PDB file of C-alpha atoms in Angstrom:
ATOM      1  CA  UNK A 165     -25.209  -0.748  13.885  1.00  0.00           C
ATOM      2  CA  UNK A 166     -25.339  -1.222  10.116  1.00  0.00           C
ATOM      3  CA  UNK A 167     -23.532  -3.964   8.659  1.00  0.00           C
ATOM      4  CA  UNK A 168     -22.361  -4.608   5.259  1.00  0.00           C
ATOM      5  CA  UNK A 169     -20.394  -7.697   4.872  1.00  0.00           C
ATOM      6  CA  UNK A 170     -19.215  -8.464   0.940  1.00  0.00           C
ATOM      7  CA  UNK A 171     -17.869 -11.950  -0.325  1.00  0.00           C
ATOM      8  CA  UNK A 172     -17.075 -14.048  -3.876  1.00  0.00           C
ATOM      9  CA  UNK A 173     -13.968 -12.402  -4.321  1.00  0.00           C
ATOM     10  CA  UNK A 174     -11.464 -14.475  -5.186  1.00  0.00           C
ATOM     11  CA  UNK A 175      -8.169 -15.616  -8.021  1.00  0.00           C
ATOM     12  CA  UNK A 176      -9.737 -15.465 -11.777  1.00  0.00           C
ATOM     13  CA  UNK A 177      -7.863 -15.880 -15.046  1.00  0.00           C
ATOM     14  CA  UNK A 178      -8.321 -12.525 -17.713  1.00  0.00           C
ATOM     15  CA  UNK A 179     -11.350 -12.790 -19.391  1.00  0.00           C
ATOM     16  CA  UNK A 180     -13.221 -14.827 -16.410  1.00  0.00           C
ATOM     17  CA  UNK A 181     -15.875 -14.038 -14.385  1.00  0.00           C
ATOM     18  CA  UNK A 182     -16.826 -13.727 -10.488  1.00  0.00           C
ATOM     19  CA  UNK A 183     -19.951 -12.333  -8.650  1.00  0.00           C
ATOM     20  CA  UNK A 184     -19.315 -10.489  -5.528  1.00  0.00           C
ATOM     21  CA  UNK A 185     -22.177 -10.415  -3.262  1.00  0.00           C
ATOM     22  CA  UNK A 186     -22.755  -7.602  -0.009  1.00  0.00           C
ATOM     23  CA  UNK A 187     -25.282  -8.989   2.775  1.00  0.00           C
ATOM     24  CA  UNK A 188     -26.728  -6.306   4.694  1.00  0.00           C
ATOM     25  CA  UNK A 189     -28.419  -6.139   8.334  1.00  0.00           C
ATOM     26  CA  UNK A 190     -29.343  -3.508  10.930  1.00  0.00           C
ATOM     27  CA  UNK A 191     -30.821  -1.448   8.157  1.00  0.00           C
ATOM     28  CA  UNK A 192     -34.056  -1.112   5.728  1.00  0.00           C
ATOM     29  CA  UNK A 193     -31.756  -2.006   3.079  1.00  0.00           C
ATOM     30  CA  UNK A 194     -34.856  -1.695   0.363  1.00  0.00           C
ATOM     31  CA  UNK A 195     -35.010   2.129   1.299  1.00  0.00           C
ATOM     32  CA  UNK A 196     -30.988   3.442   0.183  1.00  0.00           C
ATOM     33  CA  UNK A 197     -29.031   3.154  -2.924  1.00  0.00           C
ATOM     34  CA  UNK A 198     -25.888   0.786  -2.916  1.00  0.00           C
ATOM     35  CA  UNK A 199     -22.745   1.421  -4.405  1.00  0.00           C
ATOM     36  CA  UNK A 200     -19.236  -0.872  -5.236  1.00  0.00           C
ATOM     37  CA  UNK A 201     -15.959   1.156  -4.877  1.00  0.00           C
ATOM     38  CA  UNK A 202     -12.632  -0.753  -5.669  1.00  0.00           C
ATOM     39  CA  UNK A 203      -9.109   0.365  -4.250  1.00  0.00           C
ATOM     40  CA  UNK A 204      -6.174  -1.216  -6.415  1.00  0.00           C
ATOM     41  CA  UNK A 205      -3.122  -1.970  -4.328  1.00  0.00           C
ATOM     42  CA  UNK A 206      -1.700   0.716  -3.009  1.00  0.00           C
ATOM     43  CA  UNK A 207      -3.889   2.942  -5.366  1.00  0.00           C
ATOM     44  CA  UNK A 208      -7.105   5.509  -4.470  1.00  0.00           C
ATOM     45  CA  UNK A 209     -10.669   5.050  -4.555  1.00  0.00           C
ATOM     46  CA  UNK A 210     -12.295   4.256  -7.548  1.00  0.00           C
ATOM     47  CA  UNK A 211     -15.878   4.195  -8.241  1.00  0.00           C
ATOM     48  CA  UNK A 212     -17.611   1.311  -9.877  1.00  0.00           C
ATOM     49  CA  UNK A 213     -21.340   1.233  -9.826  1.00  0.00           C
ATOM     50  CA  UNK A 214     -24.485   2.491  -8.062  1.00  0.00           C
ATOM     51  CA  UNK A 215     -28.096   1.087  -8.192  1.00  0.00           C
ATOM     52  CA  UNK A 216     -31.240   3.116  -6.902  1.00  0.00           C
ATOM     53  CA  UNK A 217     -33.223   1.790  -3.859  1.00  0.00           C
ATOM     54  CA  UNK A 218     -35.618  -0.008  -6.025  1.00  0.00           C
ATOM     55  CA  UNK A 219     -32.931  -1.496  -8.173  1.00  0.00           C
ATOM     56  CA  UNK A 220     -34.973   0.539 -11.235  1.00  0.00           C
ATOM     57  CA  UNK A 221     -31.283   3.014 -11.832  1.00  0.00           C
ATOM     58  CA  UNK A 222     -28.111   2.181 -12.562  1.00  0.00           C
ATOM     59  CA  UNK A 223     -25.008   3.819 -13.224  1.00  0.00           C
ATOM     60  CA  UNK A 224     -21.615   2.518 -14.020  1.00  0.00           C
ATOM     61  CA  UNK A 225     -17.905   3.741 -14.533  1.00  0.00           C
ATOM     62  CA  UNK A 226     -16.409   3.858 -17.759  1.00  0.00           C
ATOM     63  CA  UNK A 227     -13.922   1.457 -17.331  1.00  0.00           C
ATOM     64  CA  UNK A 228     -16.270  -1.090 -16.297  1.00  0.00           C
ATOM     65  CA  UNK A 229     -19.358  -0.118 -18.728  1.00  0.00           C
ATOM     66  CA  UNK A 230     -20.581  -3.603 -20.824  1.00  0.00           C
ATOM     67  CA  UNK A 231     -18.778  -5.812 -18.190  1.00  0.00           C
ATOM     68  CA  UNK A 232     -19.908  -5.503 -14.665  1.00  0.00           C
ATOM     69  CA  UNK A 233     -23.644  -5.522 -14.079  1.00  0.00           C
ATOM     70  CA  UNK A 234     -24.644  -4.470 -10.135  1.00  0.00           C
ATOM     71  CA  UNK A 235     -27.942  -5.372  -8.879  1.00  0.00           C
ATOM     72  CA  UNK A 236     -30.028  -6.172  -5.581  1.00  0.00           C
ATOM     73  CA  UNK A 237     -32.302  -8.465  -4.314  1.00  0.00           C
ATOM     74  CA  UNK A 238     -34.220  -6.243  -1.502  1.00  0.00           C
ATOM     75  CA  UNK A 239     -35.973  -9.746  -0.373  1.00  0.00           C
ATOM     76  CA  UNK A 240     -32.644 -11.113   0.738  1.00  0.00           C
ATOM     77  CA  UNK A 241     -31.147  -7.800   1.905  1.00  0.00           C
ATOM     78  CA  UNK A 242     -28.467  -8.381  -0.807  1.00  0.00           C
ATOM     79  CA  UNK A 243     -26.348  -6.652  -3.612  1.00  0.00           C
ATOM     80  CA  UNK A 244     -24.329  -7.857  -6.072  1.00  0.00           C
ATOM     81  CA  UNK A 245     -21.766  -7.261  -8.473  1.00  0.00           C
ATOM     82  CA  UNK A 246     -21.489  -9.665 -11.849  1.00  0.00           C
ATOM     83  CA  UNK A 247     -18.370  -9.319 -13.148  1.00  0.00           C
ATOM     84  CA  UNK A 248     -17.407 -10.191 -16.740  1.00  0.00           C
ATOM     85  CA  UNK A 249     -14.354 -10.413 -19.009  1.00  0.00           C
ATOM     86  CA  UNK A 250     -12.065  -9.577 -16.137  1.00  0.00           C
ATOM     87  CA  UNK A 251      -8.759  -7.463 -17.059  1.00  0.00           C
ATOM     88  CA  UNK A 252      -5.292  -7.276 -14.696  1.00  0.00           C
ATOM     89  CA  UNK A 253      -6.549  -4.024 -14.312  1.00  0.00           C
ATOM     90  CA  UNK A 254      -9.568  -5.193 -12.085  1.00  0.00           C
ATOM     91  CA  UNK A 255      -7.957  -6.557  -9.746  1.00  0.00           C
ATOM     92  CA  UNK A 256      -8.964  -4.144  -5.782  1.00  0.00           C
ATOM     93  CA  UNK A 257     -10.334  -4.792  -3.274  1.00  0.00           C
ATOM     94  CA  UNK A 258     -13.975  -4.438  -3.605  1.00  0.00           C
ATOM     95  CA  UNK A 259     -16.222  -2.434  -1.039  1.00  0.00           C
ATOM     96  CA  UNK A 260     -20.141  -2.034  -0.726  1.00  0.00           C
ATOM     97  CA  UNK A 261     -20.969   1.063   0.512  1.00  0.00           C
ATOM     98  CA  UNK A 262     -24.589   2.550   1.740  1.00  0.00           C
ATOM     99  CA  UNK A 263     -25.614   5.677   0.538  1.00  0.00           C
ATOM    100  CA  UNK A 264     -26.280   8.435   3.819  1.00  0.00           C
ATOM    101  CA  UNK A 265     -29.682   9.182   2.639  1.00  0.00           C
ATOM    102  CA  UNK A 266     -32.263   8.304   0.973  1.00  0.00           C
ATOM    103  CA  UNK A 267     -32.703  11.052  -1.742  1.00  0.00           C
ATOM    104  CA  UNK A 268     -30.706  12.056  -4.588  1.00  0.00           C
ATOM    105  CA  UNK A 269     -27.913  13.596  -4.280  1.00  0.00           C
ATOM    106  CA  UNK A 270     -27.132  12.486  -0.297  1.00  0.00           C
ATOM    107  CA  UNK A 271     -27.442   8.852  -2.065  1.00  0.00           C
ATOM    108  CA  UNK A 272     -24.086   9.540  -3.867  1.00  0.00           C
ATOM    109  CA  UNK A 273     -21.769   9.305  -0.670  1.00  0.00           C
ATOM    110  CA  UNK A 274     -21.214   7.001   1.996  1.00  0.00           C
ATOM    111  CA  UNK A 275     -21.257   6.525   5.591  1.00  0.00           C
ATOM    112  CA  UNK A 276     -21.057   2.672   5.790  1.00  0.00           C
ATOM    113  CA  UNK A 277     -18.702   0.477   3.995  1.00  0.00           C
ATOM    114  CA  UNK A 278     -18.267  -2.983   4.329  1.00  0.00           C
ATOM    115  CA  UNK A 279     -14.263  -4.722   5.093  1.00  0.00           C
ATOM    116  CA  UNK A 280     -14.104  -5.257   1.324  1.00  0.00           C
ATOM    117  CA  UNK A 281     -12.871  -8.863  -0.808  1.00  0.00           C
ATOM    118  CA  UNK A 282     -10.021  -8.571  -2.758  1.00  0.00           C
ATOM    119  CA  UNK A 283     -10.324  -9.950  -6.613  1.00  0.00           C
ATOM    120  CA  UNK A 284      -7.203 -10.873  -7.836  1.00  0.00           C
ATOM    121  CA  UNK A 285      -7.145 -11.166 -12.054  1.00  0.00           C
ATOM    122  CA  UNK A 286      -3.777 -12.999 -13.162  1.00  0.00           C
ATOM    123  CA  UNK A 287      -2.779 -16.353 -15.082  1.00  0.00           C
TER     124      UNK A 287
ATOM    125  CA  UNK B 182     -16.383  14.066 -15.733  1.00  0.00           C
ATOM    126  CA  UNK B 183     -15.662  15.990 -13.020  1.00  0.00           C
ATOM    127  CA  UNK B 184     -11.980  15.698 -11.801  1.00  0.00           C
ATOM    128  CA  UNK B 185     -10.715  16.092  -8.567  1.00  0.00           C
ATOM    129  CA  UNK B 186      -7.406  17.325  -7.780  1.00  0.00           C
ATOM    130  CA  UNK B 187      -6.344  16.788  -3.900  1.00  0.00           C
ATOM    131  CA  UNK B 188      -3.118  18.899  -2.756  1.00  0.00           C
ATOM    132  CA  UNK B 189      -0.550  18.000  -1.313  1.00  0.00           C
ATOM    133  CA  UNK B 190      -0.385  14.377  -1.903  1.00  0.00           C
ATOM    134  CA  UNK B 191       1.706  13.611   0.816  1.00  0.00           C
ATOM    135  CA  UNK B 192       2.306  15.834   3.576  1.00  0.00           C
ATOM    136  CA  UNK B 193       4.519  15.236   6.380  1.00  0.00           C
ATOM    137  CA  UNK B 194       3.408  17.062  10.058  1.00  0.00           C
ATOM    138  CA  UNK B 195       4.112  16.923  14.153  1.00  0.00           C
ATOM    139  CA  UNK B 196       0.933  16.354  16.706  1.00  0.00           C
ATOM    140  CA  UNK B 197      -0.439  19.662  17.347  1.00  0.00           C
ATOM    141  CA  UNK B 198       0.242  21.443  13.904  1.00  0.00           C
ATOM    142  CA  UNK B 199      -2.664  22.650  11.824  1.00  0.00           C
ATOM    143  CA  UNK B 200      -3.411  20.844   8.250  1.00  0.00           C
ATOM    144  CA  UNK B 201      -4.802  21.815   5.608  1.00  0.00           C
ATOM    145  CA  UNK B 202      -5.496  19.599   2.451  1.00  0.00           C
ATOM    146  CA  UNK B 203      -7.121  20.916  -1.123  1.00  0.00           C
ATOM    147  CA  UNK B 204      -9.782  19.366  -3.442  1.00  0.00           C
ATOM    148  CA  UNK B 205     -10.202  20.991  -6.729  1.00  0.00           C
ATOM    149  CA  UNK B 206     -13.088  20.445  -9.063  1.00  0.00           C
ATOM    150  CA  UNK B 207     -12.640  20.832 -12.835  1.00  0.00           C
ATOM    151  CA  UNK B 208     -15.947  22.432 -12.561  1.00  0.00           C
ATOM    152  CA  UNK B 209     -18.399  23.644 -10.126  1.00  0.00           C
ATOM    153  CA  UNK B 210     -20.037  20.817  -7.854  1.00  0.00           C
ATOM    154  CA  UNK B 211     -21.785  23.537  -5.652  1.00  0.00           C
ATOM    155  CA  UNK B 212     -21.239  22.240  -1.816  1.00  0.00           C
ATOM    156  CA  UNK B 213     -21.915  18.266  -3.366  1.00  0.00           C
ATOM    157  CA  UNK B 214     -18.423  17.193  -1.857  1.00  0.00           C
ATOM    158  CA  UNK B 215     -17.313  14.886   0.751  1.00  0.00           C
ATOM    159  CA  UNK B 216     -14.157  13.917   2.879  1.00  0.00           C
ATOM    160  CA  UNK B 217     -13.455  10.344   4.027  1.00  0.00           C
ATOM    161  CA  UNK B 218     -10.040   8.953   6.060  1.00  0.00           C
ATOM    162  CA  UNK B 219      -8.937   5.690   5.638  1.00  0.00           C
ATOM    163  CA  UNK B 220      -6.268   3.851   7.717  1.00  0.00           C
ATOM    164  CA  UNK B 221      -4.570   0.939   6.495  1.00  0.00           C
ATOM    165  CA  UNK B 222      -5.894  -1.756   6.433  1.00  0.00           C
ATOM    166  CA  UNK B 223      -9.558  -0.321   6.770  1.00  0.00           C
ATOM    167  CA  UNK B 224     -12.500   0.961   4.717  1.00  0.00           C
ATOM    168  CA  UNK B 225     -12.448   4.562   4.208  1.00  0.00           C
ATOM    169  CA  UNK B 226     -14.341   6.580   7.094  1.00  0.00           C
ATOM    170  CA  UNK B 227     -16.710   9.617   5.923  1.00  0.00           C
ATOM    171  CA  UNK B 228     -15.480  12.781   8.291  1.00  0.00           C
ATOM    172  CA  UNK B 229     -17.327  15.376   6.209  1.00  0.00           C
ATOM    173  CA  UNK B 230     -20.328  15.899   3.847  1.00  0.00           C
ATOM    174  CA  UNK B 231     -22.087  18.994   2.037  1.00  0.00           C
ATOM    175  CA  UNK B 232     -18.513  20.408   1.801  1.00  0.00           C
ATOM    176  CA  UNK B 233     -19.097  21.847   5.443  1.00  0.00           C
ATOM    177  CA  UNK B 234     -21.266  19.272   7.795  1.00  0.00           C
ATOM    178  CA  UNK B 235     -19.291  17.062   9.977  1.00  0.00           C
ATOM    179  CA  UNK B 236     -20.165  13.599  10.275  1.00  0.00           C
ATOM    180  CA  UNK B 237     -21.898  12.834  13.381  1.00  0.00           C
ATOM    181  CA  UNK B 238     -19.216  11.282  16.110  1.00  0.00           C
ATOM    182  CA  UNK B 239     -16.403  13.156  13.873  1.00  0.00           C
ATOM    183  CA  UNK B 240     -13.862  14.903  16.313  1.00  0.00           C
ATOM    184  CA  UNK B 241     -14.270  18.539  15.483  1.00  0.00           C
ATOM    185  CA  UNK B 242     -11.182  19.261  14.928  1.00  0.00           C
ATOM    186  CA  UNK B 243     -12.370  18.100  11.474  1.00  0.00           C
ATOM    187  CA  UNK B 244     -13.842  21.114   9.340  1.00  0.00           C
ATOM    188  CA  UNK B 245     -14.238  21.426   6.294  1.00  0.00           C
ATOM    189  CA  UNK B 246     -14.916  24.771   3.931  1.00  0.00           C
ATOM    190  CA  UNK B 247     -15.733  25.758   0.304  1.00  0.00           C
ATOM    191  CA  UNK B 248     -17.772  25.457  -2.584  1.00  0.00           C
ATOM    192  CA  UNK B 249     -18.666  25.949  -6.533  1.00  0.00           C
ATOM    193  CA  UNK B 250     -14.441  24.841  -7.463  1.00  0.00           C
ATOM    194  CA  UNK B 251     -12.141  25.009  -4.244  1.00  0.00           C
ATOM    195  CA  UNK B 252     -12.551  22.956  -0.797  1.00  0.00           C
ATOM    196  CA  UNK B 253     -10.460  22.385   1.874  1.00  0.00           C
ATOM    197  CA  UNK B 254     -10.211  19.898   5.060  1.00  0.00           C
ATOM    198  CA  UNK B 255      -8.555  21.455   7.857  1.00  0.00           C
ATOM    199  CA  UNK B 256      -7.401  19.532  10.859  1.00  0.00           C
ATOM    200  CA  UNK B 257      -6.657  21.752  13.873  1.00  0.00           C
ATOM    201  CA  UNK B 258      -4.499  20.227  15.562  1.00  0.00           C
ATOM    202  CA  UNK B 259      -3.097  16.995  14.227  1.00  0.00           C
ATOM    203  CA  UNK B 260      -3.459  14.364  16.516  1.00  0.00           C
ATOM    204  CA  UNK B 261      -2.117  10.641  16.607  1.00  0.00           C
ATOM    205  CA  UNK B 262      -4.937   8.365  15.343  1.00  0.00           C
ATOM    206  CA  UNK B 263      -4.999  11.261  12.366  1.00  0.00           C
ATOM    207  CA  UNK B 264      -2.274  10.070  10.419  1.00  0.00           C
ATOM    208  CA  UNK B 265      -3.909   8.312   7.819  1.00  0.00           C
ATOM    209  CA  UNK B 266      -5.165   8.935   3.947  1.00  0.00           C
ATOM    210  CA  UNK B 267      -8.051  11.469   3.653  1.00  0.00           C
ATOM    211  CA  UNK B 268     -10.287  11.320  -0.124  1.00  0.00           C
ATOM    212  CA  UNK B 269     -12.604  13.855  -1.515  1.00  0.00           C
ATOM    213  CA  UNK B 270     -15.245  12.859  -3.552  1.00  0.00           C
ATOM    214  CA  UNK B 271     -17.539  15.027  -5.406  1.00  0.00           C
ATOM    215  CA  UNK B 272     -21.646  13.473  -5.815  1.00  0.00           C
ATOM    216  CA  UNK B 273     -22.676  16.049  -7.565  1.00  0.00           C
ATOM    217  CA  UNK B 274     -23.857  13.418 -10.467  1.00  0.00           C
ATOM    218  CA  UNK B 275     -22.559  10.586 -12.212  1.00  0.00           C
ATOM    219  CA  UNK B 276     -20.210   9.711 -12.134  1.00  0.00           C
ATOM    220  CA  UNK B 277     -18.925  10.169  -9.125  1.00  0.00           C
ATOM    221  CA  UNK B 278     -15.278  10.228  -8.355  1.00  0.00           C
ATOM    222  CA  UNK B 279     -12.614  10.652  -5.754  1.00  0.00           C
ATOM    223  CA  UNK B 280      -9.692  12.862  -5.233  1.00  0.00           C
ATOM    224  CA  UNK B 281      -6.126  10.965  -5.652  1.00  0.00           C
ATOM    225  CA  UNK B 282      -5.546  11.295  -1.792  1.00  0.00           C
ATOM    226  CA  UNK B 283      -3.465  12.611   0.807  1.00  0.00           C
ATOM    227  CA  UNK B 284      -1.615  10.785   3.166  1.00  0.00           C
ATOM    228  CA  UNK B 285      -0.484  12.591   6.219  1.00  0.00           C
ATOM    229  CA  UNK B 286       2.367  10.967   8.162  1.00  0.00           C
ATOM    230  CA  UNK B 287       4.551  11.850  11.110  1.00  0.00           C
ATOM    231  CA  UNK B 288       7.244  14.216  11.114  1.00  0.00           C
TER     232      UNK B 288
END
């Protein structure tokens, strides 16, 4: 069964930063595309960023363009999210999610997510 | 971007009834949409994907219909572990993005 377990989340001050990690087993992690989707409290889904198999691709929302950087270490079975100048308006819970398949489009949605970590941005 | 618009965004129905919820694109996404539930207190769940194709282990009561502009999820009849908040989301290209949800409670 695939597992996706995410960490690093954590209490930051505006304008810190925190890198959220997602360790993945039971998979070939180095064959899908990963993505990070954040729910605020009580809020929706948003999406945040997805990098390609190879880590060669990446795409990012708007609202976190210039400040978040997502990336994978295939080696270590391993993505990450850097997170920069955080805002009050980060703060979700965080999930890792595995692309279905391994071609574009069926890369763009999910059948495994991880529990999530929460990031909480506040003074 | 491509918007989604889910309707209703909170709908209130008895075991046994049939429910239907609405995703609207603000353009076409062809049959590039997908339905997840999510509980509280849990990552969402993928039901549907392709617009049509049911997840495999998804009850199918699940199904789900359209394409191009208009999709619906239909439940067929509602049962207790279905109350919980079902998301569209379109992957037609980036970037990607989810419908505003609709939670289904008990009436």
């Amino acid at each position: 069964e695939v597992l996706l377990v995410e960490s690093g989340g954590g209490l930051v001050q505006p304008g810190g930063s925190l890198r959220l990690s997602c360790a993945a087993s039971q998979f070939t992690f180095s064959n899908y595309a990963m993505t990070w989707v954040r729910q605020a409290p009580g809020k929706g889904l948003e999406w945040v960023a997805t990098i390609s198999s190879s880590g060669s691709s990446t795409y990012y929302a708007d609202s976190v363009k210039g400040r978040f950087s997502i990336s994978r270490d295939n080696s270590k079975n391993t993505l990450y999210l850097q997170m920069n100048s955080l805002r009050a308006d980060d703060t979700a819970l965080y999930y890792c999610a595995k692309g279905r398949l391994t071609n574009p489009p069926y890369t763009r949605y999910f059948d495994n997510w991880g529990q999530g970590t929460l990031v909480t941005v506040s003074s | 971007d491509i918007q989604l618009t889910q309707s209703p965004s909170f709908l209130s129905a008895s075991i046994g009834d049939r429910v239907t919820i609405t995703c609207r694109a603000s353009q076409g996404i062809s049959s590039y949409l997908a339905w997840y539930q999510q509980k509280p207190g849990t990552a969402p769940k993928l039901l549907i994907y392709g617009a049509s194709t049911l997840q495999s282990g998804v009850p199918s009561r699940f199904s789900g219909s359209g394409s191009g502009t208009e999709f619906t999820l239909t439940i067929s009849s509602l049962q207790p572990e279905d109350f919980a908040t079902y998301y569209c989301q379109h992957f037609n290209s980036f970037p990607l993005t989810f419908g505003g949800g609709t939670k289904v409670e008990i009436k």
